[in-house]
Amino acid sequence: MNYKNTPYFKVGLATDLSGRDRAIYRMLEIMPGFLSWFTLLLIVFLSIFAPIAAAYFIIAFDVYWLLKTIYLSIHLRHNWKRLKHNMQTDWQKLVSNLKHEHIVHLIILPFYNEGAEVVESCLEALVETTYDKKKFAVVLAGEERMGTSATALSKEMKAKYGDRFGHFLTTMHPKDKKGELAGKGSNSAYAIEEARRLILDKNNIPYEHVIVSVLDVDTVVYPQYFLCVTWHFLTTPDPFKVSFQPVPFYNNNIWQAPALSRVVAGSSTFWQMMQQERPEKLATFSSHSVAFKSLYEIGYWQKNVVSEDSRIFWNLFLSRNGDYSVLPISYPVSMDANLAPTFWGTVVQVYKQLRRWTYGVENLPYILFGFIKNPKIPFWTKFKTTFVQIEGFWSLATNPIMIFLLGWLPVILGGKKFNTTILSYNLPIFTRDLLIISMMGLILSAAISLSFLPPPPKDFKRTWLTKIFMVLQWVFIPVTITIFGAIPGLDAQTRLMTGRYMGFWVTPKFRKENNSNI
């Protein structure tokens, strides 16, 4: 089957379709937002007209939240141990026992308005990796719409690093191409096709020998990352049916970021760690690696979606009739925490970044529509995947609001009759106590976050109070998972539901130590 020419395979929005297909896809776009809003409004309705039922529902949900917190904390601890083990493993020794000299790493680095310091830190990390750099084909992928600044930066980096790798290619993604959404996906797709023509084909490099790593340009790889990926690629029974997912650490500028940004960044890392222990729930995220052969067969990344990093997984999943998965490698890469010149600027950027991430809900209608169109995917695979995806997006947008804000609603809205009951008196107490017990997991979060902190910059004044505050900052979790988790998630779902589709928002990079917005 030629997936490149299958109409539904690269659909981005309902408006890309027509007739009955368009109507079905539009209903699927509406569904996640409808479910989330229906849940929240139903609790408000019950709190007014059936406060006893609402109270019992909230108590049951509080218990569910506590059990879920324990369950996820266990997974977090397991992955913490696995990460520490993998970071201490001598991957070079393991790879040396395998035939690996034929493997080529094609590294795609899309950039937009990032400055020289950000790009250079990424390239320097590649130079410092424990790997034969002659096996690296690095593609620095700029955007034409950035004008002469992108061209100048590309020339500067090529002059400085062009001879440090086996191949070094700079590309400039054309602006305003019909059918494309300006963003990382369209840029990466253009860059990798240029690399295929000018590097792989020109040098007769077999496609099945190439591993593609598409990295956000602020990514700093750890020294043995490519050795770790190579080992997993060579020891996996079928490496063309898996993507390789590292754990993102937002450590590059962690000592300069405010507590709010650190907690949000740490929470994102912890979520990825927990997902690595539940690979059936895992999709590719941000920087990851995948076989070139697999990418080429489906025509690379979609050019018309915001969440290209996870959409590429679902493209591959559908193309393989559900026989495709993410292989968690439990090894880190480091990126920037969100930081702006001012605190409120950082708050706005954090919200916009989380809204863009949670706009991954655009994948849900794509997945379900693909299930309708592809009868070859086993029913049980469709059922499990559908449940996991719907529950995940529903939980994201509703659970924090329900646990932290709605526990008081029956007391406030239930009227005098309800407020004279013992249940009315005990509901806030019960909710508070279960919440306090659930928050005990923050001790584990604080310990893990401290264990992965990089050394502070030389000019950073670190005192014993700094370390204490690095622990105490986790009390902000109830605020961050609601304001920077549930609310942007609900925002994203509402935009999809109402047809106010989002574009790709590039997170500005700012390095406080030199006080310049890069």
PDB file of N, CA, C and O in Angstrom, residues 56-98:
ATOM      1  N   TYR A  56     -20.497  12.205  46.755  1.00  0.00           N
ATOM      2  CA  TYR A  56     -20.015  10.819  46.687  1.00  0.00           C
ATOM      3  C   TYR A  56     -19.126  10.601  45.456  1.00  0.00           C
ATOM      4  O   TYR A  56     -18.139   9.861  45.517  1.00  0.00           O
ATOM      5  N   PHE A  57     -19.475  11.263  44.358  1.00  0.00           N
ATOM      6  CA  PHE A  57     -18.629  11.165  43.166  1.00  0.00           C
ATOM      7  C   PHE A  57     -17.247  11.744  43.438  1.00  0.00           C
ATOM      8  O   PHE A  57     -16.228  11.158  43.062  1.00  0.00           O
ATOM      9  N   ILE A  58     -17.202  12.896  44.094  1.00  0.00           N
ATOM     10  CA  ILE A  58     -15.924  13.541  44.394  1.00  0.00           C
ATOM     11  C   ILE A  58     -15.091  12.693  45.343  1.00  0.00           C
ATOM     12  O   ILE A  58     -13.869  12.558  45.171  1.00  0.00           O
ATOM     13  N   ILE A  59     -15.734  12.075  46.339  1.00  0.00           N
ATOM     14  CA  ILE A  59     -15.006  11.188  47.256  1.00  0.00           C
ATOM     15  C   ILE A  59     -14.422  10.003  46.490  1.00  0.00           C
ATOM     16  O   ILE A  59     -13.253   9.632  46.675  1.00  0.00           O
ATOM     17  N   ALA A  60     -15.242   9.396  45.619  1.00  0.00           N
ATOM     18  CA  ALA A  60     -14.747   8.267  44.823  1.00  0.00           C
ATOM     19  C   ALA A  60     -13.587   8.705  43.929  1.00  0.00           C
ATOM     20  O   ALA A  60     -12.597   7.978  43.778  1.00  0.00           O
ATOM     21  N   PHE A  61     -13.706   9.901  43.357  1.00  0.00           N
ATOM     22  CA  PHE A  61     -12.634  10.403  42.497  1.00  0.00           C
ATOM     23  C   PHE A  61     -11.372  10.682  43.304  1.00  0.00           C
ATOM     24  O   PHE A  61     -10.261  10.413  42.832  1.00  0.00           O
ATOM     25  N   ASP A  62     -11.522  11.191  44.535  1.00  0.00           N
ATOM     26  CA  ASP A  62     -10.358  11.438  45.385  1.00  0.00           C
ATOM     27  C   ASP A  62      -9.602  10.141  45.670  1.00  0.00           C
ATOM     28  O   ASP A  62      -8.362  10.110  45.658  1.00  0.00           O
ATOM     29  N   VAL A  63     -10.338   9.080  45.922  1.00  0.00           N
ATOM     30  CA  VAL A  63      -9.712   7.776  46.175  1.00  0.00           C
ATOM     31  C   VAL A  63      -8.988   7.296  44.911  1.00  0.00           C
ATOM     32  O   VAL A  63      -7.855   6.786  44.974  1.00  0.00           O
ATOM     33  N   TYR A  64      -9.667   7.453  43.775  1.00  0.00           N
ATOM     34  CA  TYR A  64      -9.044   7.085  42.491  1.00  0.00           C
ATOM     35  C   TYR A  64      -7.756   7.866  42.269  1.00  0.00           C
ATOM     36  O   TYR A  64      -6.740   7.313  41.831  1.00  0.00           O
ATOM     37  N   TRP A  65      -7.775   9.165  42.569  1.00  0.00           N
ATOM     38  CA  TRP A  65      -6.585  10.002  42.397  1.00  0.00           C
ATOM     39  C   TRP A  65      -5.446   9.521  43.292  1.00  0.00           C
ATOM     40  O   TRP A  65      -4.288   9.468  42.867  1.00  0.00           O
ATOM     41  N   LEU A  66      -5.776   9.162  44.524  1.00  0.00           N
ATOM     42  CA  LEU A  66      -4.750   8.672  45.450  1.00  0.00           C
ATOM     43  C   LEU A  66      -4.118   7.386  44.925  1.00  0.00           C
ATOM     44  O   LEU A  66      -2.884   7.246  44.922  1.00  0.00           O
ATOM     45  N   LEU A  67      -4.941   6.444  44.482  1.00  0.00           N
ATOM     46  CA  LEU A  67      -4.418   5.179  43.960  1.00  0.00           C
ATOM     47  C   LEU A  67      -3.592   5.404  42.702  1.00  0.00           C
ATOM     48  O   LEU A  67      -2.547   4.776  42.511  1.00  0.00           O
ATOM     49  N   LYS A  68      -4.049   6.326  41.856  1.00  0.00           N
ATOM     50  CA  LYS A  68      -3.304   6.629  40.634  1.00  0.00           C
ATOM     51  C   LYS A  68      -1.963   7.268  40.963  1.00  0.00           C
ATOM     52  O   LYS A  68      -0.946   6.963  40.320  1.00  0.00           O
ATOM     53  N   THR A  69      -1.936   8.132  41.981  1.00  0.00           N
ATOM     54  CA  THR A  69      -0.690   8.769  42.395  1.00  0.00           C
ATOM     55  C   THR A  69       0.312   7.724  42.885  1.00  0.00           C
ATOM     56  O   THR A  69       1.503   7.780  42.547  1.00  0.00           O
ATOM     57  N   ILE A  70      -0.156   6.765  43.673  1.00  0.00           N
ATOM     58  CA  ILE A  70       0.722   5.692  44.162  1.00  0.00           C
ATOM     59  C   ILE A  70       1.258   4.866  42.995  1.00  0.00           C
ATOM     60  O   ILE A  70       2.458   4.560  42.914  1.00  0.00           O
ATOM     61  N   TYR A  71       0.362   4.529  42.072  1.00  0.00           N
ATOM     62  CA  TYR A  71       0.720   3.734  40.890  1.00  0.00           C
ATOM     63  C   TYR A  71       1.790   4.445  40.057  1.00  0.00           C
ATOM     64  O   TYR A  71       2.805   3.840  39.670  1.00  0.00           O
ATOM     65  N   LEU A  72       1.604   5.736  39.801  1.00  0.00           N
ATOM     66  CA  LEU A  72       2.562   6.479  39.001  1.00  0.00           C
ATOM     67  C   LEU A  72       3.875   6.694  39.733  1.00  0.00           C
ATOM     68  O   LEU A  72       4.946   6.691  39.121  1.00  0.00           O
ATOM     69  N   SER A  73       3.812   6.864  41.054  1.00  0.00           N
ATOM     70  CA  SER A  73       5.033   7.046  41.845  1.00  0.00           C
ATOM     71  C   SER A  73       5.906   5.803  41.794  1.00  0.00           C
ATOM     72  O   SER A  73       7.146   5.901  41.764  1.00  0.00           O
ATOM     73  N   ILE A  74       5.285   4.646  41.785  1.00  0.00           N
ATOM     74  CA  ILE A  74       6.047   3.391  41.678  1.00  0.00           C
ATOM     75  C   ILE A  74       6.772   3.342  40.335  1.00  0.00           C
ATOM     76  O   ILE A  74       7.958   2.986  40.264  1.00  0.00           O
ATOM     77  N   HIS A  75       6.075   3.719  39.271  1.00  0.00           N
ATOM     78  CA  HIS A  75       6.704   3.732  37.939  1.00  0.00           C
ATOM     79  C   HIS A  75       7.833   4.760  37.889  1.00  0.00           C
ATOM     80  O   HIS A  75       8.876   4.508  37.264  1.00  0.00           O
ATOM     81  N   LEU A  76       7.627   5.898  38.516  1.00  0.00           N
ATOM     82  CA  LEU A  76       8.657   6.930  38.525  1.00  0.00           C
ATOM     83  C   LEU A  76       9.916   6.423  39.216  1.00  0.00           C
ATOM     84  O   LEU A  76      11.036   6.615  38.721  1.00  0.00           O
ATOM     85  N   ARG A  77       9.749   5.761  40.345  1.00  0.00           N
ATOM     86  CA  ARG A  77      10.900   5.233  41.084  1.00  0.00           C
ATOM     87  C   ARG A  77      11.635   4.175  40.265  1.00  0.00           C
ATOM     88  O   ARG A  77      12.868   4.162  40.211  1.00  0.00           O
ATOM     89  N   HIS A  78      10.882   3.295  39.585  1.00  0.00           N
ATOM     90  CA  HIS A  78      11.514   2.257  38.773  1.00  0.00           C
ATOM     91  C   HIS A  78      12.341   2.873  37.649  1.00  0.00           C
ATOM     92  O   HIS A  78      13.458   2.440  37.365  1.00  0.00           O
ATOM     93  N   ASN A  79      11.783   3.891  36.992  1.00  0.00           N
ATOM     94  CA  ASN A  79      12.521   4.489  35.886  1.00  0.00           C
ATOM     95  C   ASN A  79      13.709   5.300  36.378  1.00  0.00           C
ATOM     96  O   ASN A  79      14.733   5.393  35.688  1.00  0.00           O
ATOM     97  N   TRP A  80      13.593   5.883  37.553  1.00  0.00           N
ATOM     98  CA  TRP A  80      14.715   6.583  38.165  1.00  0.00           C
ATOM     99  C   TRP A  80      15.904   5.639  38.311  1.00  0.00           C
ATOM    100  O   TRP A  80      17.039   5.971  37.943  1.00  0.00           O
ATOM    101  N   LYS A  81      15.645   4.437  38.832  1.00  0.00           N
ATOM    102  CA  LYS A  81      16.701   3.442  38.996  1.00  0.00           C
ATOM    103  C   LYS A  81      17.256   3.010  37.633  1.00  0.00           C
ATOM    104  O   LYS A  81      18.469   2.842  37.469  1.00  0.00           O
ATOM    105  N   ARG A  82      16.359   2.840  36.667  1.00  0.00           N
ATOM    106  CA  ARG A  82      16.797   2.414  35.334  1.00  0.00           C
ATOM    107  C   ARG A  82      17.651   3.497  34.668  1.00  0.00           C
ATOM    108  O   ARG A  82      18.666   3.204  34.021  1.00  0.00           O
ATOM    109  N   LEU A  83      17.230   4.754  34.823  1.00  0.00           N
ATOM    110  CA  LEU A  83      17.998   5.865  34.262  1.00  0.00           C
ATOM    111  C   LEU A  83      19.403   5.931  34.849  1.00  0.00           C
ATOM    112  O   LEU A  83      20.401   6.083  34.121  1.00  0.00           O
ATOM    113  N   LYS A  84      19.489   5.842  36.169  1.00  0.00           N
ATOM    114  CA  LYS A  84      20.804   5.897  36.815  1.00  0.00           C
ATOM    115  C   LYS A  84      21.687   4.749  36.351  1.00  0.00           C
ATOM    116  O   LYS A  84      22.894   4.938  36.114  1.00  0.00           O
ATOM    117  N   HIS A  85      21.091   3.577  36.203  1.00  0.00           N
ATOM    118  CA  HIS A  85      21.861   2.425  35.722  1.00  0.00           C
ATOM    119  C   HIS A  85      22.365   2.654  34.301  1.00  0.00           C
ATOM    120  O   HIS A  85      23.545   2.416  33.999  1.00  0.00           O
ATOM    121  N   ASN A  86      21.490   3.143  33.426  1.00  0.00           N
ATOM    122  CA  ASN A  86      21.876   3.343  32.028  1.00  0.00           C
ATOM    123  C   ASN A  86      22.902   4.463  31.867  1.00  0.00           C
ATOM    124  O   ASN A  86      23.742   4.419  30.967  1.00  0.00           O
ATOM    125  N   MET A  87      22.830   5.465  32.742  1.00  0.00           N
ATOM    126  CA  MET A  87      23.806   6.546  32.663  1.00  0.00           C
ATOM    127  C   MET A  87      25.183   6.093  33.141  1.00  0.00           C
ATOM    128  O   MET A  87      26.196   6.699  32.777  1.00  0.00           O
ATOM    129  N   GLN A  88      25.231   5.039  33.932  1.00  0.00           N
ATOM    130  CA  GLN A  88      26.503   4.510  34.423  1.00  0.00           C
ATOM    131  C   GLN A  88      27.032   3.368  33.558  1.00  0.00           C
ATOM    132  O   GLN A  88      28.158   2.910  33.747  1.00  0.00           O
ATOM    133  N   THR A  89      26.216   2.908  32.608  1.00  0.00           N
ATOM    134  CA  THR A  89      26.601   1.787  31.749  1.00  0.00           C
ATOM    135  C   THR A  89      27.643   2.223  30.719  1.00  0.00           C
ATOM    136  O   THR A  89      27.571   3.334  30.183  1.00  0.00           O
ATOM    137  N   ASP A  90      28.595   1.354  30.446  1.00  0.00           N
ATOM    138  CA  ASP A  90      29.597   1.609  29.409  1.00  0.00           C
ATOM    139  C   ASP A  90      29.031   1.124  28.079  1.00  0.00           C
ATOM    140  O   ASP A  90      29.247  -0.022  27.663  1.00  0.00           O
ATOM    141  N   TRP A  91      28.298   2.002  27.395  1.00  0.00           N
ATOM    142  CA  TRP A  91      27.656   1.616  26.145  1.00  0.00           C
ATOM    143  C   TRP A  91      28.677   1.373  25.040  1.00  0.00           C
ATOM    144  O   TRP A  91      28.432   0.590  24.113  1.00  0.00           O
ATOM    145  N   GLN A  92      29.819   2.013  25.132  1.00  0.00           N
ATOM    146  CA  GLN A  92      30.852   1.789  24.122  1.00  0.00           C
ATOM    147  C   GLN A  92      31.338   0.335  24.166  1.00  0.00           C
ATOM    148  O   GLN A  92      31.549  -0.295  23.116  1.00  0.00           O
ATOM    149  N   LYS A  93      31.479  -0.185  25.348  1.00  0.00           N
ATOM    150  CA  LYS A  93      31.899  -1.581  25.491  1.00  0.00           C
ATOM    151  C   LYS A  93      30.843  -2.526  24.938  1.00  0.00           C
ATOM    152  O   LYS A  93      31.158  -3.519  24.264  1.00  0.00           O
ATOM    153  N   LEU A  94      29.569  -2.227  25.211  1.00  0.00           N
ATOM    154  CA  LEU A  94      28.492  -3.076  24.713  1.00  0.00           C
ATOM    155  C   LEU A  94      28.413  -3.028  23.190  1.00  0.00           C
ATOM    156  O   LEU A  94      28.265  -4.075  22.533  1.00  0.00           O
ATOM    157  N   VAL A  95      28.550  -1.823  22.621  1.00  0.00           N
ATOM    158  CA  VAL A  95      28.460  -1.689  21.166  1.00  0.00           C
ATOM    159  C   VAL A  95      29.660  -2.334  20.483  1.00  0.00           C
ATOM    160  O   VAL A  95      29.545  -2.884  19.377  1.00  0.00           O
ATOM    161  N   SER A  96      30.811  -2.306  21.121  1.00  0.00           N
ATOM    162  CA  SER A  96      32.023  -2.879  20.522  1.00  0.00           C
ATOM    163  C   SER A  96      31.903  -4.388  20.308  1.00  0.00           C
ATOM    164  O   SER A  96      32.644  -4.962  19.499  1.00  0.00           O
ATOM    165  N   ASN A  97      30.971  -5.013  21.004  1.00  0.00           N
ATOM    166  CA  ASN A  97      30.751  -6.450  20.827  1.00  0.00           C
ATOM    167  C   ASN A  97      29.817  -6.765  19.666  1.00  0.00           C
ATOM    168  O   ASN A  97      29.539  -7.937  19.391  1.00  0.00           O
ATOM    169  N   LEU A  98      29.323  -5.715  18.997  1.00  0.00           N
ATOM    170  CA  LEU A  98      28.395  -5.890  17.887  1.00  0.00           C
ATOM    171  C   LEU A  98      29.001  -5.301  16.617  1.00  0.00           C
ATOM    172  O   LEU A  98      29.828  -4.392  16.672  1.00  0.00           O
TER     173      LEU A  98
END
